[in-house]
PDB file of C-alpha atoms in Angstrom:
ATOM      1  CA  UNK A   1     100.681 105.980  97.931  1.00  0.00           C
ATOM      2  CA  UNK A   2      97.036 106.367  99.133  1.00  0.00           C
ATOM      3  CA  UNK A   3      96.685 102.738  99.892  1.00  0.00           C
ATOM      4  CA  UNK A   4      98.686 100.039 101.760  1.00  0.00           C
ATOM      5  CA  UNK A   5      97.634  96.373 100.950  1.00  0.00           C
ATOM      6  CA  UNK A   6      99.235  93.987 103.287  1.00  0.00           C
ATOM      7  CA  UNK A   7      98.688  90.437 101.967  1.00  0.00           C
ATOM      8  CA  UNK A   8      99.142  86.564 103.069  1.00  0.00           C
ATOM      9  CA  UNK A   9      98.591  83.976 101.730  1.00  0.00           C
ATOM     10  CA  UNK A  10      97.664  80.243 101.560  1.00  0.00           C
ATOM     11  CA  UNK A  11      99.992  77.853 102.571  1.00  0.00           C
ATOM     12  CA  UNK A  12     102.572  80.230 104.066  1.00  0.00           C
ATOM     13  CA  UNK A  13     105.812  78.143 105.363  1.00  0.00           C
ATOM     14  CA  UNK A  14     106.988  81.171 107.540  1.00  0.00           C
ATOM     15  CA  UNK A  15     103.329  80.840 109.177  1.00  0.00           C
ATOM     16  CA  UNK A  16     103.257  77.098 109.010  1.00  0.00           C
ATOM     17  CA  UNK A  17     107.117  76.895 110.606  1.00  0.00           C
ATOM     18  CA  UNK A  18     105.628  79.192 113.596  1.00  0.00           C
ATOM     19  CA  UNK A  19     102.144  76.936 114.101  1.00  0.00           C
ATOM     20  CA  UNK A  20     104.627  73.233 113.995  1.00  0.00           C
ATOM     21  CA  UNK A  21     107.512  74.465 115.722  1.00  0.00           C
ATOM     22  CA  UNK A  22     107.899  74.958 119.530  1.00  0.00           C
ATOM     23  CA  UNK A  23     109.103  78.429 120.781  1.00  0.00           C
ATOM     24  CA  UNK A  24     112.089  76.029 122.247  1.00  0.00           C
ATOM     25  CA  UNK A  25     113.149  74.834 119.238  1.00  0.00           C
ATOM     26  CA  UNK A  26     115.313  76.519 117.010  1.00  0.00           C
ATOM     27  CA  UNK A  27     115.527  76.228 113.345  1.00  0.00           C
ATOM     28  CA  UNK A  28     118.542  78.816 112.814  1.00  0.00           C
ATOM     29  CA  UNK A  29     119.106  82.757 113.923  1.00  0.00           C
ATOM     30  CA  UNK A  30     117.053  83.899 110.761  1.00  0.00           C
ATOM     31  CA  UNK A  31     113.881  81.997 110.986  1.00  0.00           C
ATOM     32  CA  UNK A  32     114.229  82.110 114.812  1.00  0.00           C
ATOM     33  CA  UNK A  33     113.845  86.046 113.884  1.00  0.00           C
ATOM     34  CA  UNK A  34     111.007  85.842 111.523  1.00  0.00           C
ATOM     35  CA  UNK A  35     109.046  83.241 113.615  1.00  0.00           C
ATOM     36  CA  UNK A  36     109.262  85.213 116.609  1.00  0.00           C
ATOM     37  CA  UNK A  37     107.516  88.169 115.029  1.00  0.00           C
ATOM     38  CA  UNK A  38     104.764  85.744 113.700  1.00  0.00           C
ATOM     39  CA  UNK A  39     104.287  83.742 117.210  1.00  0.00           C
ATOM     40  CA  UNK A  40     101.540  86.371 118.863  1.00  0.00           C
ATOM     41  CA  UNK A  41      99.717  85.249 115.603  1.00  0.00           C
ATOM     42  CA  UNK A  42      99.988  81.830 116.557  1.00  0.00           C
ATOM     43  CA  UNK A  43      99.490  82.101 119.914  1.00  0.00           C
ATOM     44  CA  UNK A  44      96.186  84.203 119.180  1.00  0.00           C
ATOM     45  CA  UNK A  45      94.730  80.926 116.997  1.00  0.00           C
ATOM     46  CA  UNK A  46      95.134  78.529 119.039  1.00  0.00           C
ATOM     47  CA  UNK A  47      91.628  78.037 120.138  1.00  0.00           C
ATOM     48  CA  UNK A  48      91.132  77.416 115.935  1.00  0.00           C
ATOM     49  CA  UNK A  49      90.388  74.217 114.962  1.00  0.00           C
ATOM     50  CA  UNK A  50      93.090  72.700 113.206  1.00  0.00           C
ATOM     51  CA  UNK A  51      91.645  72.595 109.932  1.00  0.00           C
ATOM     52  CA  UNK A  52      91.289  76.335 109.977  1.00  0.00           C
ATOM     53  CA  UNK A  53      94.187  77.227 112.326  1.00  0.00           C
ATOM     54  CA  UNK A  54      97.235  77.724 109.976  1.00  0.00           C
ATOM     55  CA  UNK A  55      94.714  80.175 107.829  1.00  0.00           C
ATOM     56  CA  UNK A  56      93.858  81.933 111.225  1.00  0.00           C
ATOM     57  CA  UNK A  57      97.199  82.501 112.229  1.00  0.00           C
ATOM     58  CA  UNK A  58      97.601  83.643 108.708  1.00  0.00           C
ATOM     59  CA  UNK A  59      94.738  86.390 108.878  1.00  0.00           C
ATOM     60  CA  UNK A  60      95.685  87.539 112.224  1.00  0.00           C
ATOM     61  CA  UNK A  61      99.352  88.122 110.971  1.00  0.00           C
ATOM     62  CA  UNK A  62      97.750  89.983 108.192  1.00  0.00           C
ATOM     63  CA  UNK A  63      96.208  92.344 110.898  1.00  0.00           C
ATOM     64  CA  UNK A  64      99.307  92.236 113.320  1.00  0.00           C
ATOM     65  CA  UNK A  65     101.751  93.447 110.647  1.00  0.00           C
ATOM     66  CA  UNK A  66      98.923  96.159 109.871  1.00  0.00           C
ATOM     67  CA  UNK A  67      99.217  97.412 113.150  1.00  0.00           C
ATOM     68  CA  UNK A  68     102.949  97.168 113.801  1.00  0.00           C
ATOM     69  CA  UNK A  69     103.238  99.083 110.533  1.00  0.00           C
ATOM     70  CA  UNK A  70     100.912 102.094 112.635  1.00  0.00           C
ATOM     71  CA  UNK A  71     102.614 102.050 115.998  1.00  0.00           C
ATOM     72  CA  UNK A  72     106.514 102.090 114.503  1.00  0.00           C
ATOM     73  CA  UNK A  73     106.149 104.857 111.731  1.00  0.00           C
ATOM     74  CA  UNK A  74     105.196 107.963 112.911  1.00  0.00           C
ATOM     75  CA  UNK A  75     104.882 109.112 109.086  1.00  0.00           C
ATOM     76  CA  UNK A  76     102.524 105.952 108.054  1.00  0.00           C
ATOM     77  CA  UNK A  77     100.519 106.945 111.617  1.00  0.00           C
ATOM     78  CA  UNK A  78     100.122 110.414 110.823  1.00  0.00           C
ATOM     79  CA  UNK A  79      98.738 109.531 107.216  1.00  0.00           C
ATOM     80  CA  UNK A  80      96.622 107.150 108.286  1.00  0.00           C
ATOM     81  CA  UNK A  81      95.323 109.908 111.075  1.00  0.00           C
ATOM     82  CA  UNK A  82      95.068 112.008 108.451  1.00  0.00           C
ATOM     83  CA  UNK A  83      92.876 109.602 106.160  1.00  0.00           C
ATOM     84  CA  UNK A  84      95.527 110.252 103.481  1.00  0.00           C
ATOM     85  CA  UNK A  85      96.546 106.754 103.217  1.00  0.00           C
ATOM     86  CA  UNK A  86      94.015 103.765 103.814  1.00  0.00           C
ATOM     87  CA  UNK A  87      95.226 100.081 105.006  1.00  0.00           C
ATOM     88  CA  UNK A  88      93.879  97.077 104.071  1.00  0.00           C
ATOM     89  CA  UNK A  89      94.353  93.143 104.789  1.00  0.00           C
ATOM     90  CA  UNK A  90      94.232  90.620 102.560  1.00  0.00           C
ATOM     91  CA  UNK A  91      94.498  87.238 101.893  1.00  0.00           C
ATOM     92  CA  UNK A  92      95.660  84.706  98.596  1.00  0.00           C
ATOM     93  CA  UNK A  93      94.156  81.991  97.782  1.00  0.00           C
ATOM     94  CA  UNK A  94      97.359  80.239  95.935  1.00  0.00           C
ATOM     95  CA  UNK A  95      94.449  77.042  95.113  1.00  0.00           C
ATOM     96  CA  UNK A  96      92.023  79.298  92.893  1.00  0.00           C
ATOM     97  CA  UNK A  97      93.924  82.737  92.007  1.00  0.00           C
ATOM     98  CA  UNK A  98      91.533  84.840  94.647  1.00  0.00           C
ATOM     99  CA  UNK A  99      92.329  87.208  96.649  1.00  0.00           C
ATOM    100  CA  UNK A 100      90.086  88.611  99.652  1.00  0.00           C
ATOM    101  CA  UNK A 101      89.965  91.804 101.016  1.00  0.00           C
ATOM    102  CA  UNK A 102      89.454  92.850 104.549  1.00  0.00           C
ATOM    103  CA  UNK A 103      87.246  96.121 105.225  1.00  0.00           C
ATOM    104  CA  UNK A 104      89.746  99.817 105.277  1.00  0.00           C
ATOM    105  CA  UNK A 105      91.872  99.022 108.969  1.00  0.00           C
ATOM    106  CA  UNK A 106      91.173 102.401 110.557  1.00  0.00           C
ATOM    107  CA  UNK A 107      94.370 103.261 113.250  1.00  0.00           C
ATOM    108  CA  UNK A 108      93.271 102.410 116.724  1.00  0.00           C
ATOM    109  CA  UNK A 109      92.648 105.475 119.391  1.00  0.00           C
ATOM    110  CA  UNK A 110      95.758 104.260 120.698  1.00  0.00           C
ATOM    111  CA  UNK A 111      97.869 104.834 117.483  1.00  0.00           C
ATOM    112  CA  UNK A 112      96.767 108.204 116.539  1.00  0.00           C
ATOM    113  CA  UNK A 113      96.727 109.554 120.041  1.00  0.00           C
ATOM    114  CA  UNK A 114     100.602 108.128 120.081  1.00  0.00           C
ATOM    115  CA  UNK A 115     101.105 110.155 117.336  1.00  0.00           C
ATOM    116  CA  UNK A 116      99.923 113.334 119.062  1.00  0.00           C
ATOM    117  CA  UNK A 117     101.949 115.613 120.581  1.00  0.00           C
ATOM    118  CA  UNK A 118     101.423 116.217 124.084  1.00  0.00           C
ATOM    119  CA  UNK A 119     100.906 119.587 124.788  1.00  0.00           C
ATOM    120  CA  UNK A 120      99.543 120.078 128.485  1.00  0.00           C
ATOM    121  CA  UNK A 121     101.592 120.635 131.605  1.00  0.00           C
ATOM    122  CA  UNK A 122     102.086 117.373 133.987  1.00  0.00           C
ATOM    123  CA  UNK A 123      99.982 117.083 136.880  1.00  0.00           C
TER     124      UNK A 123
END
C-alpha cells in the first residue's frame, strides 16, 4: 500500500460527543475509550470559534491519528522513513459529496529518529 488516507468527516458524533461532553462525565466504558483518544483534539480547538470548532477538532484528529499511526508501528515508521508509503489527511464533506486533501504528512524528526537504532556507546 503506497498510500495511507486517513479521513474525517463532517458531522462526526464520536468528535461531537468529545467537544459537548465533560472529561467528568461518562457516557459508558466504550465511548469513555474512544473519547479519550479524541480529547487532545478537543482540547487543541478550543481557542476555535464555535462555528468552526467541531470541524477543527475534526482536522486536528485527522492529523493526531496520522501521527499516532507513526510513533506506534515501527513497520508504518520505517516506510514512511523510507518514502515507500506516503500519508495523507483528509476531510468529508457529508453536505456536498467533497472530500479535501491535506498536503503528503512527512514523519516528524522525532518519528524516524525513534525508529533508528541506536548504535553509539553511552556517555
Amino acid at each position: 500500500v503506497p498510500l495511507i488516507v486517513v479521513m474525517g468527516h463532517e458531522s462526526c458524533g464520536a468528535v461531537k460527543a468529545a467537544v459537548d461532553t465533560p472529561a467528568t462525565q461518562s457516557l459508558g466504558p466504550n465511548l469513555d475509550y474512544l473519547l479519550a483518544s479524541i480529547r487532545p483534539s478537543v482540547a487543541a480547538t478550543r481557542s476555535a470559534p464555535d462555528t468552526a470548532r467541531l470541524r477543527a477538532a475534526i482536522l486536528e484528529n485527522v492529523g493526531d491519528s496520522i501521527n499516532d499511526l507513526m510513533e506506534q508501528s515501527t513497520t508504518l515508521r520505517h516506510l514512511a522513513g523510507t518514502g515507500a508509503v506516503g500519508f495523507v489527511g483528509a476531510y468529508y464533506e457529508l453536505s456536498s459529496g467533497r472530500v479535501h486533501f491535506s498536503e503528503p504528512v512527512a514523519p516528524s524528526p522525532l518519528v524516524t529518529s525513534a525508529a533508528a537504532p541506536s548504535h553509539g556507546a553511552a556517555h
